mmCIF file of C-alpha atoms in Angstrom:
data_model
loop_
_atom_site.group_PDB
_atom_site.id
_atom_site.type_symbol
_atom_site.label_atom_id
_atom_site.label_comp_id
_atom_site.label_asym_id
_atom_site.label_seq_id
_atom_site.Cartn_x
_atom_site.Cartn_y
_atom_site.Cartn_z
ATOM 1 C CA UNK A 14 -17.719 -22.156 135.858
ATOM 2 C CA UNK A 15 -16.355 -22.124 132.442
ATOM 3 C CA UNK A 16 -13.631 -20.277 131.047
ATOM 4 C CA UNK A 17 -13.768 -17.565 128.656
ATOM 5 C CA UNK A 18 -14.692 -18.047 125.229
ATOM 6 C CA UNK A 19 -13.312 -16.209 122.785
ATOM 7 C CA UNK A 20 -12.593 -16.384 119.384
ATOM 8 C CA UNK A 21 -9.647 -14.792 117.389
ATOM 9 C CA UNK A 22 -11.605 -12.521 115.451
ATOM 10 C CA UNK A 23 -13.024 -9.923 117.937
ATOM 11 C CA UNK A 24 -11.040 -6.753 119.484
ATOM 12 C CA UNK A 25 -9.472 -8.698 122.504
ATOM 13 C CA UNK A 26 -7.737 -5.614 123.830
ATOM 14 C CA UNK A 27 -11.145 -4.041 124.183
ATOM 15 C CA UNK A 28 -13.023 -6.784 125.699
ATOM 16 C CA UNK A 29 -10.135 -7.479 128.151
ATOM 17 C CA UNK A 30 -10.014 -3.943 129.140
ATOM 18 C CA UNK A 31 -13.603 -4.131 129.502
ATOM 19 C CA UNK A 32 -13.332 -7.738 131.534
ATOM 20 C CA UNK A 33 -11.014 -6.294 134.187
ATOM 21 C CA UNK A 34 -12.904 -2.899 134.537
ATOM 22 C CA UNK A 35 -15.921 -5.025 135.272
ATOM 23 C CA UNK A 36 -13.894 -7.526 136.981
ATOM 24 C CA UNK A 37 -12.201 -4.584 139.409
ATOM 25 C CA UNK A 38 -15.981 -3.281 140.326
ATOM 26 C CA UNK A 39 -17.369 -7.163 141.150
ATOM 27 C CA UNK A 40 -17.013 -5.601 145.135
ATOM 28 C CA UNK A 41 -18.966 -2.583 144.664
ATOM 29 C CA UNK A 42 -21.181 -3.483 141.839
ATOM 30 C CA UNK A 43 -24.568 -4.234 144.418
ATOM 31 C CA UNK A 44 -23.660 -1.335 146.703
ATOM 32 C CA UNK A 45 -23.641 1.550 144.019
ATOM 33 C CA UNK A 46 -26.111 -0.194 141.259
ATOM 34 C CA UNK A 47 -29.540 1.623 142.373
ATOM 35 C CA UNK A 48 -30.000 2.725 138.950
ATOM 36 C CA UNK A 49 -28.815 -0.512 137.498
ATOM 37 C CA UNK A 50 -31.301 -2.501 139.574
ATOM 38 C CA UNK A 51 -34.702 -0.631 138.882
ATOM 39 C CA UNK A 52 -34.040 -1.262 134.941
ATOM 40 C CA UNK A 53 -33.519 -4.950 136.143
ATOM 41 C CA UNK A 54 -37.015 -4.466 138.159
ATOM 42 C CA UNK A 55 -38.440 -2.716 135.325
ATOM 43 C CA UNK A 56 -37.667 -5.522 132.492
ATOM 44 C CA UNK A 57 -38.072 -8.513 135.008
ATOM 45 C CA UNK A 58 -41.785 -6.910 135.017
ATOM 46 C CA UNK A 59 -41.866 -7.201 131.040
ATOM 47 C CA UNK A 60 -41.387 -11.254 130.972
ATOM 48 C CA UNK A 61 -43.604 -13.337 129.645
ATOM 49 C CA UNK A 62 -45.338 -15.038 132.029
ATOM 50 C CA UNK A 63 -44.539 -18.768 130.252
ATOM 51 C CA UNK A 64 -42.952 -21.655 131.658
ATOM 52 C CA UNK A 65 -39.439 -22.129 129.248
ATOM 53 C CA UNK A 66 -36.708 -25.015 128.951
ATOM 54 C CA UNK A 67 -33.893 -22.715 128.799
ATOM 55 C CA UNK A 68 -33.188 -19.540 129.325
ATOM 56 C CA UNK A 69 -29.980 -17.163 129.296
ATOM 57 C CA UNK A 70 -29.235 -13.968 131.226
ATOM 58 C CA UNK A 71 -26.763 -12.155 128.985
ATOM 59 C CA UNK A 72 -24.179 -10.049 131.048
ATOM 60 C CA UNK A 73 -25.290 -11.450 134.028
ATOM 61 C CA UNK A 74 -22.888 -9.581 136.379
ATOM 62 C CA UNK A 75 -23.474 -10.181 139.621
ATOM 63 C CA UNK A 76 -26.191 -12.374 139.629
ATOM 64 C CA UNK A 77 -29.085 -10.134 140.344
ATOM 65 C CA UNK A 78 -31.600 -11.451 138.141
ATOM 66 C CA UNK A 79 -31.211 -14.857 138.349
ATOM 67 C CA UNK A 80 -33.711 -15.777 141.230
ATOM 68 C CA UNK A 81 -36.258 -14.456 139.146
ATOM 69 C CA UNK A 82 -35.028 -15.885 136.036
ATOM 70 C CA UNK A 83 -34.963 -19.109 138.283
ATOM 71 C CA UNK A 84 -38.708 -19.146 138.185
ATOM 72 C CA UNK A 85 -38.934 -19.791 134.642
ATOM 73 C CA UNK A 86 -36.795 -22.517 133.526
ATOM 74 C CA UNK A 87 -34.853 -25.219 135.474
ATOM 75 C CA UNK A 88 -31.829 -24.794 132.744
ATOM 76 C CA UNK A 89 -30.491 -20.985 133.675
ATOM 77 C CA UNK A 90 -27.270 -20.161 132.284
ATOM 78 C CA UNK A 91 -25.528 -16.586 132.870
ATOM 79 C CA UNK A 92 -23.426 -15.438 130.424
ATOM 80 C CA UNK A 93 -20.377 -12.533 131.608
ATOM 81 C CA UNK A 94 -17.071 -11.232 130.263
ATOM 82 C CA UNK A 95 -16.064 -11.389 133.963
ATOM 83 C CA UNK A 96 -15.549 -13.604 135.954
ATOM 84 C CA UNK A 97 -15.138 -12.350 139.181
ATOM 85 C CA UNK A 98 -18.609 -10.715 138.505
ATOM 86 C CA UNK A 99 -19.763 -14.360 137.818
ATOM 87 C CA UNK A 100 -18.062 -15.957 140.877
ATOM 88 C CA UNK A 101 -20.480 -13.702 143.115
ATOM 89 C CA UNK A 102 -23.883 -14.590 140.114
ATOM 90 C CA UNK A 103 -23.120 -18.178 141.355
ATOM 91 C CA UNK A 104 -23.102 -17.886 144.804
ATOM 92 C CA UNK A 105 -26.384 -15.972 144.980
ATOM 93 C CA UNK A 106 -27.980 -18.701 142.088
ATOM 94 C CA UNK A 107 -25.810 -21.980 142.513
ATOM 95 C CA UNK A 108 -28.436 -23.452 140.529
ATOM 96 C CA UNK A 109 -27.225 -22.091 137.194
ATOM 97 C CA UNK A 110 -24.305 -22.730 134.814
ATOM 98 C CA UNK A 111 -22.205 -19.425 134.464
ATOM 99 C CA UNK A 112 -20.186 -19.233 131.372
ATOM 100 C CA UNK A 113 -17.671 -16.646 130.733
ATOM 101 C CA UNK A 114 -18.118 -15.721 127.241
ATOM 102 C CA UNK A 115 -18.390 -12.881 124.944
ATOM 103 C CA UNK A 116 -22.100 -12.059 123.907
ATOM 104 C CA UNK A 117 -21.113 -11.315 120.329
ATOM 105 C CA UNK A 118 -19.476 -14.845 119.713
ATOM 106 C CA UNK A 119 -21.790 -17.030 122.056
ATOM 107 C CA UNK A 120 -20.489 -20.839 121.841
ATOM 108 C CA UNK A 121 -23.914 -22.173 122.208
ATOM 109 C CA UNK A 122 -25.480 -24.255 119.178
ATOM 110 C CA UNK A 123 -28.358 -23.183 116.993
ATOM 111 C CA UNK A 124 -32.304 -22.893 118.347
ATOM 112 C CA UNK A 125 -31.202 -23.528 121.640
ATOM 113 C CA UNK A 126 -32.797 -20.971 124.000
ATOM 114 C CA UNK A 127 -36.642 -19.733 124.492
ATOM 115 C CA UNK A 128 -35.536 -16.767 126.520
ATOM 116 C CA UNK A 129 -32.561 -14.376 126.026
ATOM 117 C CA UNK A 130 -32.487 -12.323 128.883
ATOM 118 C CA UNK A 131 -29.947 -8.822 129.181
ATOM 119 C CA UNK A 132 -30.441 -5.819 131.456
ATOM 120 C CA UNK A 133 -28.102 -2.923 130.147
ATOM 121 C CA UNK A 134 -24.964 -4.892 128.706
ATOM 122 C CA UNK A 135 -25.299 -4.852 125.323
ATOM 123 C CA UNK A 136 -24.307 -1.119 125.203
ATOM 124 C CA UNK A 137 -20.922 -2.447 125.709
ATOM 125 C CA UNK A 138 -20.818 -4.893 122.264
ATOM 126 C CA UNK A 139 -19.154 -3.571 119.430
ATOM 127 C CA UNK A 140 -21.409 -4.356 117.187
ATOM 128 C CA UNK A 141 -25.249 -4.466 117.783
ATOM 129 C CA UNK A 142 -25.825 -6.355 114.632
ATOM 130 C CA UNK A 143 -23.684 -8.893 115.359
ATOM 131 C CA UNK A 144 -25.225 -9.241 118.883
ATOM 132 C CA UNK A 145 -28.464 -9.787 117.288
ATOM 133 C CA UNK A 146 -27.256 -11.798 114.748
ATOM 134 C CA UNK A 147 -26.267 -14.578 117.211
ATOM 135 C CA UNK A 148 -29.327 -13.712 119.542
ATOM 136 C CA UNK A 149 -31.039 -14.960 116.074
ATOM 137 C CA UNK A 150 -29.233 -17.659 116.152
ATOM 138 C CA UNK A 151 -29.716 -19.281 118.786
ATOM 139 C CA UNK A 152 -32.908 -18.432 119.735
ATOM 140 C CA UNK A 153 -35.532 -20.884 118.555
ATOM 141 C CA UNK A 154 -38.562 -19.900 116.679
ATOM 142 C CA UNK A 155 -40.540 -19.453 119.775
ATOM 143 C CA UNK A 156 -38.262 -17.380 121.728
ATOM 144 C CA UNK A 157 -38.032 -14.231 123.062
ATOM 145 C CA UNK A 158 -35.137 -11.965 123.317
ATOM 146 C CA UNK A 159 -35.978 -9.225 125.863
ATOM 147 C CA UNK A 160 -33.262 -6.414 126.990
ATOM 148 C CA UNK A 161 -32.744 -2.916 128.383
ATOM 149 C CA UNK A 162 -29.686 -0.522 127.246
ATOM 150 C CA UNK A 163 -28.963 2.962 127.134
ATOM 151 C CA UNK A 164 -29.210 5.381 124.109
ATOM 152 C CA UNK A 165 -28.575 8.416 122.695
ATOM 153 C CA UNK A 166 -29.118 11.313 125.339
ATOM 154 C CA UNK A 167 -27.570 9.019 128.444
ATOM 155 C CA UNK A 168 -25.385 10.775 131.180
ATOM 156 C CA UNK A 169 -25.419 14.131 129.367
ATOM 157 C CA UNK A 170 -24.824 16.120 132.664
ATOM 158 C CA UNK A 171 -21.092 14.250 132.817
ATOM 159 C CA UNK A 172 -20.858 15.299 128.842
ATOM 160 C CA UNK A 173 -21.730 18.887 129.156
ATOM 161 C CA UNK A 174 -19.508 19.706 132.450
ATOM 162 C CA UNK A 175 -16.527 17.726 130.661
ATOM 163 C CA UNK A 176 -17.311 20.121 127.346
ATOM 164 C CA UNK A 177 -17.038 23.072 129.031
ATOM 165 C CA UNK A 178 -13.723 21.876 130.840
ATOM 166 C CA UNK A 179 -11.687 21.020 128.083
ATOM 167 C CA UNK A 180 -14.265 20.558 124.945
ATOM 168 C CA UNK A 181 -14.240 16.887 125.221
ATOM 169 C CA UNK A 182 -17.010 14.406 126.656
ATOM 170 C CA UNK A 183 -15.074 11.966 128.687
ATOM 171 C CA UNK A 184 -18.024 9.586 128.960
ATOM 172 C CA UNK A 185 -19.411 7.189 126.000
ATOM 173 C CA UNK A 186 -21.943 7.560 123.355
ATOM 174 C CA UNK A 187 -24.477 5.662 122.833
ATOM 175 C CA UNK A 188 -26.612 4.905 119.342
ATOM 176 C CA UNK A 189 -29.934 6.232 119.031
ATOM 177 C CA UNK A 190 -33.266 4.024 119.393
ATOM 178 C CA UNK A 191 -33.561 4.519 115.969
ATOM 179 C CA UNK A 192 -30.517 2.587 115.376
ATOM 180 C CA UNK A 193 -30.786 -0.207 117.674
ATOM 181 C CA UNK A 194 -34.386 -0.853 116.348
ATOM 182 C CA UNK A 195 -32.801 -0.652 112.753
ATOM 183 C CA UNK A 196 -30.158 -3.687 113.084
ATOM 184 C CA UNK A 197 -32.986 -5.021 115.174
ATOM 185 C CA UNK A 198 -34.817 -5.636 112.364
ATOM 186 C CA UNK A 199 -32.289 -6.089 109.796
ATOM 187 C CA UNK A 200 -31.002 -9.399 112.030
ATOM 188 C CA UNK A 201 -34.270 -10.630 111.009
ATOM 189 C CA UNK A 202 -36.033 -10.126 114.243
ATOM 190 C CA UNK A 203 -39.351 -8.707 115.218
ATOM 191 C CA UNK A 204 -40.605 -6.686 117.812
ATOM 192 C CA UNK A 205 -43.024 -7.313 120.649
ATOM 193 C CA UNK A 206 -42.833 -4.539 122.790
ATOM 194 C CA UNK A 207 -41.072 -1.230 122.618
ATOM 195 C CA UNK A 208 -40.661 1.405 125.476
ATOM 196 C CA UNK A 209 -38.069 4.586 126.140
ATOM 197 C CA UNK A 210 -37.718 5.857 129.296
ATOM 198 C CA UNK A 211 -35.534 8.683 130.653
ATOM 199 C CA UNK A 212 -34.790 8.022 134.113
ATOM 200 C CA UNK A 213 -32.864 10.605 136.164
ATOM 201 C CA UNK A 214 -31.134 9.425 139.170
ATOM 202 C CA UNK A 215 -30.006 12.055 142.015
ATOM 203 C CA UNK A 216 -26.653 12.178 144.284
ATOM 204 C CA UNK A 217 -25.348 14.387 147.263
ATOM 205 C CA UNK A 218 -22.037 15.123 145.282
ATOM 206 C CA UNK A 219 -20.621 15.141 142.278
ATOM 207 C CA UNK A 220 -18.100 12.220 143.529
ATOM 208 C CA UNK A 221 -21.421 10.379 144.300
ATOM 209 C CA UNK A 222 -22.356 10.556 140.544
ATOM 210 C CA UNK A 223 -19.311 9.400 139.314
ATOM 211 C CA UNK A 224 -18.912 6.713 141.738
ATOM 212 C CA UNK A 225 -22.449 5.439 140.169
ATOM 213 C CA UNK A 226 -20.478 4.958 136.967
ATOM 214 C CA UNK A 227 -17.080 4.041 137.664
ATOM 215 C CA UNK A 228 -17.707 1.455 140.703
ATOM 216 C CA UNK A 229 -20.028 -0.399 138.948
ATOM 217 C CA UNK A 230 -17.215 -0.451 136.100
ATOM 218 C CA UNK A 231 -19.102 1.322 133.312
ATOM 219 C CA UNK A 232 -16.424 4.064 133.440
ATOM 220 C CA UNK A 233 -15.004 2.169 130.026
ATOM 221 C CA UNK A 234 -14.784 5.041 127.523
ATOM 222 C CA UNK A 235 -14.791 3.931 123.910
ATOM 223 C CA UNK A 236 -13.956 6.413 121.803
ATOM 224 C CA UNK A 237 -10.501 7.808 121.445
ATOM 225 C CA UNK A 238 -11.651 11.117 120.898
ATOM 226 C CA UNK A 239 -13.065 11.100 124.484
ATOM 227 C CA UNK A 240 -9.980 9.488 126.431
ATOM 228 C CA UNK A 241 -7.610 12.248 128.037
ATOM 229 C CA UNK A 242 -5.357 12.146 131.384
ATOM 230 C CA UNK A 243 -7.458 14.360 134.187
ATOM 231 C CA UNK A 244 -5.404 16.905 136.264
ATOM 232 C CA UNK A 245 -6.476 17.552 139.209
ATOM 233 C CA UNK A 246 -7.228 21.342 138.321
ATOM 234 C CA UNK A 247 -9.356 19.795 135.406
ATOM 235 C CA UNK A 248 -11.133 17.493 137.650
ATOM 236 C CA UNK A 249 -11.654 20.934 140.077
ATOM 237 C CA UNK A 250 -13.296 22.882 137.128
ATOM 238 C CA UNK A 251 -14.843 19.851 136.474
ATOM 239 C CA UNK A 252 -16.986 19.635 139.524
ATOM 240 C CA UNK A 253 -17.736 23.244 139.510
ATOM 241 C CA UNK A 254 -19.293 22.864 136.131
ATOM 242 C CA UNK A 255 -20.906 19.821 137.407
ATOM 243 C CA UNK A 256 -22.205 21.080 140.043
ATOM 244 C CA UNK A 257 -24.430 24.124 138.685
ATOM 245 C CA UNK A 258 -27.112 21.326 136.818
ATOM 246 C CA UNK A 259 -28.072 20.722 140.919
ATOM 247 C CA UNK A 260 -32.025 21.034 140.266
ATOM 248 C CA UNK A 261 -32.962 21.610 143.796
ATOM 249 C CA UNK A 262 -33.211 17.639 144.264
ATOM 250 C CA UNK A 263 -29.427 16.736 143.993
ATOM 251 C CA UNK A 264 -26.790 16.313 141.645
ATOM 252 C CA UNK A 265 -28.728 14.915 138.500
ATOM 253 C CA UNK A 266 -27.624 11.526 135.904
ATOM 254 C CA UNK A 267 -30.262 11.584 133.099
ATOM 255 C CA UNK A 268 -30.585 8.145 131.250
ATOM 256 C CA UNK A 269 -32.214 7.076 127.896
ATOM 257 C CA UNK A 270 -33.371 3.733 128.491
ATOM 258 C CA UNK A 271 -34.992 1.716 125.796
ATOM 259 C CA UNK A 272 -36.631 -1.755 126.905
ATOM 260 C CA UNK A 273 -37.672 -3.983 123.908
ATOM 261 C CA UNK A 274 -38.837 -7.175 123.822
ATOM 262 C CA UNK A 275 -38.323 -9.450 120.448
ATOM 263 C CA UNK A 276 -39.262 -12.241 118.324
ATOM 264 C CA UNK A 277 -38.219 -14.396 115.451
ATOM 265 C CA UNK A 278 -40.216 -12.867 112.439
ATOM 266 C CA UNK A 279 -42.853 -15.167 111.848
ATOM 267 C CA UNK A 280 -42.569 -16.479 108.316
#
């Protein structure tokens, strides 16, 4: 496994507080990532059914689509901020390199992938031009960049009940498709295939919902305005609020989903 690359330009507070939340959930990642793995299903089913010399799974985490991955190329290479998530991706897939590295400052040379493979990680980049930018990069003129993430309109039931608590959101917001597919473009790539889905997962509790989030370590909040110490007679009126958008199913977590799959534009 190699050690973390990262160069001196990026916000290393922020991806070392996102490393160790993702780090802290490497044990309970699998258990509580049903949502997580039917976008994985979902995308795997998108592929290109090609035979490739190398191929990258971007944000790997624990390792759950490498088997499949395996399938295409004998060179597999997952790529993760953390690397207790990677120390379990290897022992399900000892057949690839894992690489600890941070997706916006990839130390890979030029052209040198045919498939750049991420199930919802790239929500967590700062920058989704400069993730693309670099996909460009080194990508080769054949390749294919294919990845899920959330956007706009994800985990709004968490949003409103927070809202109504204490007026903030307490969860992250994500761009809007219409963004993503913007510095899409303006990277200089085309795309393939385009699909939004809102998927709604349902839970027994409130705790249940939150445990989706938080032990999977997506319970990173980026913006300041949304960070605030929880009292326990917040987190109270919390739940209550929480708890009235039960739809007769369960406690509800809406996501907006977008799956695209990309290209070099041809020139």
């Amino acid at each position: 496994m190699s050690s973390l690359f990262m160069p001196p330009d990026v916000d290393l507070t922020y991806k070392l507080q996102l490393a160790r939340s993702f780090s802290r959930a490497a044990s309970t990642y699998d258990f509580h990532a049903n949502f997580q793995k039917q976008v994985l299903t979902s995308l795997l089913s998108m592929l290109p059914s090609v035979q490739l010399d190398r191929v990258m799974d971007l944000g790997c985490g624990t390792g759950n689509a490498l088997k499949s991955l395996s399938y295409l190329s004998q060179q597999l290479i997952g790529v993760d901020l953390s690397e207790s998530m990677l120390g379990i991706a290897y022992e399900k897939e000892s057949g690839a390199n894992v690489i600890c590295a941070d997706a916006e400052n990839l130390p890979f040379t030029d052209n040198s992938f045919n498939l750049i493979f991420s199930s919802l990680s790239i929500q967590w980049c700062q920058s989704h031009l400069s993730l693309f930018n670099e996909i460009k990069r080194i990508m080769d003129s054949e390749g294919w960049w294919c990845f899920s993430t959330l956007c706009e309109g994800s985990m709004l039931e968490i949003g409103e009940a927070w809202k109504q608590v204490d007026g903030r959101l307490h969860s992250n917001q994500y761009p809007s498709v219409e963004k993503i597919v913007s510095d899409l473009l303006e990277s200089g790539l085309e795309i393939h295939q385009k699909e939004v889905r809102t998927m709604k997962m349902h839970f027994h509790t409130v705790q249940d919902a939150i445990y989706s989030v938080k032990k999977v370590g997506a319970s990173v909040v980026t913006e300041a305005d949304n960070r605030s110490s929880v009292t326990p007679s917040m987190w109270r009126a919390f739940v209550t609020q929480y708890n009235a958008f039960h739809d007769g199913v369960g406690i509800p977590l809406s996501y907006q989903v977008a799956f695209i799959i990309a290209r070099k534009k041809v020139r």
